[in-house]
Amino acid sequence: MTLSIEPTGATLGARVGGVDLARLDADALEVALEADWEAILDAFHEHALLIFGSQSLDTKAQVAFGRRFGEIEHLYGRSGAIPITNQGPDGKLLPDSTLPMQIMRGNEGWHTDSSYMPLSAKASILSAQVVPASGGGTEWADMRAAYDALAPEMRERIADLCAFHSIRRSQAKIGHQDGEGSYGFDVDPPPLRPLVKRHPVTGRPALYIGRHAYGIPGLSEAESEALLDELLDFACRPPRVYEHRWEPGDVVVWDNRCLLHRARPYDHTELRRMRHTRIAGDPRTESALEAAPC
Ligand code: OGA
Ligand code: MN
């Protein structure tokens, strides 16, 4: 098989062909595969979103693939390949009022993974097992290209600004109250992060915003919300967005340091079963700030 990398045509994303990810695990020491891995990692840094069709990775192979990018993050008290699905443990579809459904409804807002945690995520992997007949895609937006496209005055305005990030706030905004502290990720005080993030590998600046961001120090709550809304609205537009319509077996990996993403709605009477693996950020570059320099 020959590795192929085909950009999507948007400013982000490429389809990767000619690779069997299950054979790319830590034990696969064949020289050819290692050469493929170098090319895949380069493509990841360039395109920030890689799409691999027809893979059907099992959970072990998905985690092994994730380990190539770094440490696996603990998520919802678990680590590995976590089900993101509207199916309950008893096999029945979950009612919209349940916590997993509330979290998945939250995923429909533009966000970057774990920005509300002390250490934000480096990358995420999502793979599809069962998908609805229509809807239920995933969309990504390129915050590097968004930053590049900002007017110079806006770049100057935000250069030294930070925002707090909180999932409790972002869930409350869509009407979900965390009565029992059940999101389990409340960090007090919430993480504070610059609005512009420099990519630790490529050095490219990117907007670091999304639904969890709020409360820019130095601005009133209304000014802060208006600025964050304006940036998000500007950023998440063509040619900076790409939507993937899933086929069972697809595997996608993306760079949370420079992309936002969101799930697209679907009819919840249909089954959608995905697996998610989150790769932890580097403490040197993805830790929240201890004190506001902004
Ligand atoms: C997530 C997420 C998107 C989707 O699991 O963090 O945002 O399409 N998922 O399920
Ligand atoms: Mn997510």
mmCIF file with all atom_site columns, N, CA, C and O in Angstrom, residues 161-164 192 195 214-221 223-225 227-228 231 294:
data_model
loop_
_atom_site.group_PDB
_atom_site.id
_atom_site.type_symbol
_atom_site.label_atom_id
_atom_site.label_alt_id
_atom_site.label_comp_id
_atom_site.label_asym_id
_atom_site.label_entity_id
_atom_site.label_seq_id
_atom_site.pdbx_PDB_ins_code
_atom_site.Cartn_x
_atom_site.Cartn_y
_atom_site.Cartn_z
_atom_site.occupancy
_atom_site.B_iso_or_equiv
_atom_site.pdbx_formal_charge
_atom_site.auth_seq_id
_atom_site.auth_comp_id
_atom_site.auth_asym_id
_atom_site.auth_atom_id
_atom_site.pdbx_PDB_model_num
ATOM 1  N N  . LEU A 1 161 ? -5.231  39.424 25.484 1.00 0.00 ? 161 LEU A N  1
ATOM 2  C CA . LEU A 1 161 ? -6.439  39.050 26.241 1.00 0.00 ? 161 LEU A CA 1
ATOM 3  C C  . LEU A 1 161 ? -6.462  37.554 26.547 1.00 0.00 ? 161 LEU A C  1
ATOM 4  O O  . LEU A 1 161 ? -5.945  36.740 25.786 1.00 0.00 ? 161 LEU A O  1
ATOM 5  N N  . CYS A 1 162 ? -7.102  37.234 27.664 1.00 0.00 ? 162 CYS A N  1
ATOM 6  C CA . CYS A 1 162 ? -7.322  35.841 28.079 1.00 0.00 ? 162 CYS A CA 1
ATOM 7  C C  . CYS A 1 162 ? -8.814  35.643 28.315 1.00 0.00 ? 162 CYS A C  1
ATOM 8  O O  . CYS A 1 162 ? -9.566  36.611 28.413 1.00 0.00 ? 162 CYS A O  1
ATOM 9  N N  . ALA A 1 163 ? -9.226  34.384 28.437 1.00 0.00 ? 163 ALA A N  1
ATOM 10 C CA . ALA A 1 163 ? -10.603 34.084 28.856 1.00 0.00 ? 163 ALA A CA 1
ATOM 11 C C  . ALA A 1 163 ? -10.561 32.899 29.811 1.00 0.00 ? 163 ALA A C  1
ATOM 12 O O  . ALA A 1 163 ? -9.665  32.057 29.730 1.00 0.00 ? 163 ALA A O  1
ATOM 13 N N  . PHE A 1 164 ? -11.535 32.868 30.704 1.00 0.00 ? 164 PHE A N  1
ATOM 14 C CA . PHE A 1 164 ? -11.739 31.678 31.526 1.00 0.00 ? 164 PHE A CA 1
ATOM 15 C C  . PHE A 1 164 ? -12.460 30.642 30.680 1.00 0.00 ? 164 PHE A C  1
ATOM 16 O O  . PHE A 1 164 ? -13.155 30.972 29.718 1.00 0.00 ? 164 PHE A O  1
ATOM 17 N N  . LEU A 1 192 ? -7.627  29.773 33.060 1.00 0.00 ? 192 LEU A N  1
ATOM 18 C CA . LEU A 1 192 ? -7.522  31.017 32.311 1.00 0.00 ? 192 LEU A CA 1
ATOM 19 C C  . LEU A 1 192 ? -6.547  30.767 31.170 1.00 0.00 ? 192 LEU A C  1
ATOM 20 O O  . LEU A 1 192 ? -5.455  30.225 31.401 1.00 0.00 ? 192 LEU A O  1
ATOM 21 N N  . LEU A 1 195 ? -6.331  34.202 24.415 1.00 0.00 ? 195 LEU A N  1
ATOM 22 C CA . LEU A 1 195 ? -7.203  34.084 23.233 1.00 0.00 ? 195 LEU A CA 1
ATOM 23 C C  . LEU A 1 195 ? -6.414  33.685 21.996 1.00 0.00 ? 195 LEU A C  1
ATOM 24 O O  . LEU A 1 195 ? -7.001  33.255 21.006 1.00 0.00 ? 195 LEU A O  1
ATOM 25 N N  . TYR A 1 214 ? -15.246 32.327 28.446 1.00 0.00 ? 214 TYR A N  1
ATOM 26 C CA . TYR A 1 214 ? -16.091 33.417 28.958 1.00 0.00 ? 214 TYR A CA 1
ATOM 27 C C  . TYR A 1 214 ? -15.227 34.332 29.827 1.00 0.00 ? 214 TYR A C  1
ATOM 28 O O  . TYR A 1 214 ? -14.076 34.004 30.164 1.00 0.00 ? 214 TYR A O  1
ATOM 29 N N  . GLY A 1 215 ? -15.811 35.459 30.199 1.00 0.00 ? 215 GLY A N  1
ATOM 30 C CA . GLY A 1 215 ? -15.236 36.274 31.278 1.00 0.00 ? 215 GLY A CA 1
ATOM 31 C C  . GLY A 1 215 ? -13.835 36.807 31.027 1.00 0.00 ? 215 GLY A C  1
ATOM 32 O O  . GLY A 1 215 ? -12.946 36.611 31.857 1.00 0.00 ? 215 GLY A O  1
ATOM 33 N N  . ILE A 1 216 ? -13.619 37.496 29.913 1.00 0.00 ? 216 ILE A N  1
ATOM 34 C CA . ILE A 1 216 ? -12.294 38.066 29.629 1.00 0.00 ? 216 ILE A CA 1
ATOM 35 C C  . ILE A 1 216 ? -11.955 39.101 30.704 1.00 0.00 ? 216 ILE A C  1
ATOM 36 O O  . ILE A 1 216 ? -12.688 40.087 30.864 1.00 0.00 ? 216 ILE A O  1
ATOM 37 N N  . PRO A 1 217 ? -10.896 38.876 31.474 1.00 0.00 ? 217 PRO A N  1
ATOM 38 C CA . PRO A 1 217 ? -10.530 39.859 32.506 1.00 0.00 ? 217 PRO A CA 1
ATOM 39 C C  . PRO A 1 217 ? -10.285 41.241 31.881 1.00 0.00 ? 217 PRO A C  1
ATOM 40 O O  . PRO A 1 217 ? -9.666  41.347 30.819 1.00 0.00 ? 217 PRO A O  1
ATOM 41 N N  . GLY A 1 218 ? -10.848 42.267 32.541 1.00 0.00 ? 218 GLY A N  1
ATOM 42 C CA . GLY A 1 218 ? -10.676 43.635 32.050 1.00 0.00 ? 218 GLY A CA 1
ATOM 43 C C  . GLY A 1 218 ? -11.845 44.124 31.215 1.00 0.00 ? 218 GLY A C  1
ATOM 44 O O  . GLY A 1 218 ? -11.957 45.312 30.925 1.00 0.00 ? 218 GLY A O  1
ATOM 45 N N  . LEU A 1 219 ? -12.720 43.192 30.793 1.00 0.00 ? 219 LEU A N  1
ATOM 46 C CA . LEU A 1 219 ? -13.916 43.566 30.023 1.00 0.00 ? 219 LEU A CA 1
ATOM 47 C C  . LEU A 1 219 ? -15.149 43.281 30.875 1.00 0.00 ? 219 LEU A C  1
ATOM 48 O O  . LEU A 1 219 ? -15.115 42.384 31.725 1.00 0.00 ? 219 LEU A O  1
ATOM 49 N N  . SER A 1 220 ? -16.228 44.023 30.614 1.00 0.00 ? 220 SER A N  1
ATOM 50 C CA . SER A 1 220 ? -17.477 43.690 31.302 1.00 0.00 ? 220 SER A CA 1
ATOM 51 C C  . SER A 1 220 ? -17.973 42.353 30.744 1.00 0.00 ? 220 SER A C  1
ATOM 52 O O  . SER A 1 220 ? -17.544 41.922 29.666 1.00 0.00 ? 220 SER A O  1
ATOM 53 N N  . GLU A 1 221 ? -18.898 41.723 31.455 1.00 0.00 ? 221 GLU A N  1
ATOM 54 C CA . GLU A 1 221 ? -19.411 40.431 30.996 1.00 0.00 ? 221 GLU A CA 1
ATOM 55 C C  . GLU A 1 221 ? -20.029 40.555 29.590 1.00 0.00 ? 221 GLU A C  1
ATOM 56 O O  . GLU A 1 221 ? -19.820 39.712 28.725 1.00 0.00 ? 221 GLU A O  1
ATOM 57 N N  . GLU A 1 223 ? -19.361 42.905 27.267 1.00 0.00 ? 223 GLU A N  1
ATOM 58 C CA . GLU A 1 223 ? -18.309 43.161 26.256 1.00 0.00 ? 223 GLU A CA 1
ATOM 59 C C  . GLU A 1 223 ? -17.566 41.871 25.921 1.00 0.00 ? 223 GLU A C  1
ATOM 60 O O  . GLU A 1 223 ? -17.245 41.601 24.766 1.00 0.00 ? 223 GLU A O  1
ATOM 61 N N  . SER A 1 224 ? -17.297 41.111 26.952 1.00 0.00 ? 224 SER A N  1
ATOM 62 C CA . SER A 1 224 ? -16.570 39.863 26.768 1.00 0.00 ? 224 SER A CA 1
ATOM 63 C C  . SER A 1 224 ? -17.372 38.909 25.886 1.00 0.00 ? 224 SER A C  1
ATOM 64 O O  . SER A 1 224 ? -16.850 38.335 24.921 1.00 0.00 ? 224 SER A O  1
ATOM 65 N N  . GLU A 1 225 ? -18.649 38.780 26.208 1.00 0.00 ? 225 GLU A N  1
ATOM 66 C CA . GLU A 1 225 ? -19.495 37.864 25.429 1.00 0.00 ? 225 GLU A CA 1
ATOM 67 C C  . GLU A 1 225 ? -19.613 38.332 23.986 1.00 0.00 ? 225 GLU A C  1
ATOM 68 O O  . GLU A 1 225 ? -19.544 37.524 23.053 1.00 0.00 ? 225 GLU A O  1
ATOM 69 N N  . LEU A 1 227 ? -17.462 40.125 22.263 1.00 0.00 ? 227 LEU A N  1
ATOM 70 C CA . LEU A 1 227 ? -16.198 39.909 21.548 1.00 0.00 ? 227 LEU A CA 1
ATOM 71 C C  . LEU A 1 227 ? -16.019 38.430 21.208 1.00 0.00 ? 227 LEU A C  1
ATOM 72 O O  . LEU A 1 227 ? -15.669 38.082 20.071 1.00 0.00 ? 227 LEU A O  1
ATOM 73 N N  . LEU A 1 228 ? -16.280 37.550 22.183 1.00 0.00 ? 228 LEU A N  1
ATOM 74 C CA . LEU A 1 228 ? -16.105 36.114 21.929 1.00 0.00 ? 228 LEU A CA 1
ATOM 75 C C  . LEU A 1 228 ? -17.081 35.627 20.853 1.00 0.00 ? 228 LEU A C  1
ATOM 76 O O  . LEU A 1 228 ? -16.710 34.824 19.992 1.00 0.00 ? 228 LEU A O  1
ATOM 77 N N  . LEU A 1 231 ? -15.797 36.878 17.414 1.00 0.00 ? 231 LEU A N  1
ATOM 78 C CA . LEU A 1 231 ? -14.647 36.093 16.938 1.00 0.00 ? 231 LEU A CA 1
ATOM 79 C C  . LEU A 1 231 ? -15.096 34.714 16.448 1.00 0.00 ? 231 LEU A C  1
ATOM 80 O O  . LEU A 1 231 ? -14.674 34.247 15.387 1.00 0.00 ? 231 LEU A O  1
ATOM 81 N N  . CYS A 1 294 ? -3.140  39.084 31.630 1.00 0.00 ? 294 CYS A N  1
ATOM 82 C CA . CYS A 1 294 ? -3.903  39.846 30.652 1.00 0.00 ? 294 CYS A CA 1
ATOM 83 C C  . CYS A 1 294 ? -4.868  40.795 31.372 1.00 0.00 ? 294 CYS A C  1
ATOM 84 O O  . CYS A 1 294 ? -5.266  40.537 32.454 1.00 0.00 ? 294 CYS A O  1
#
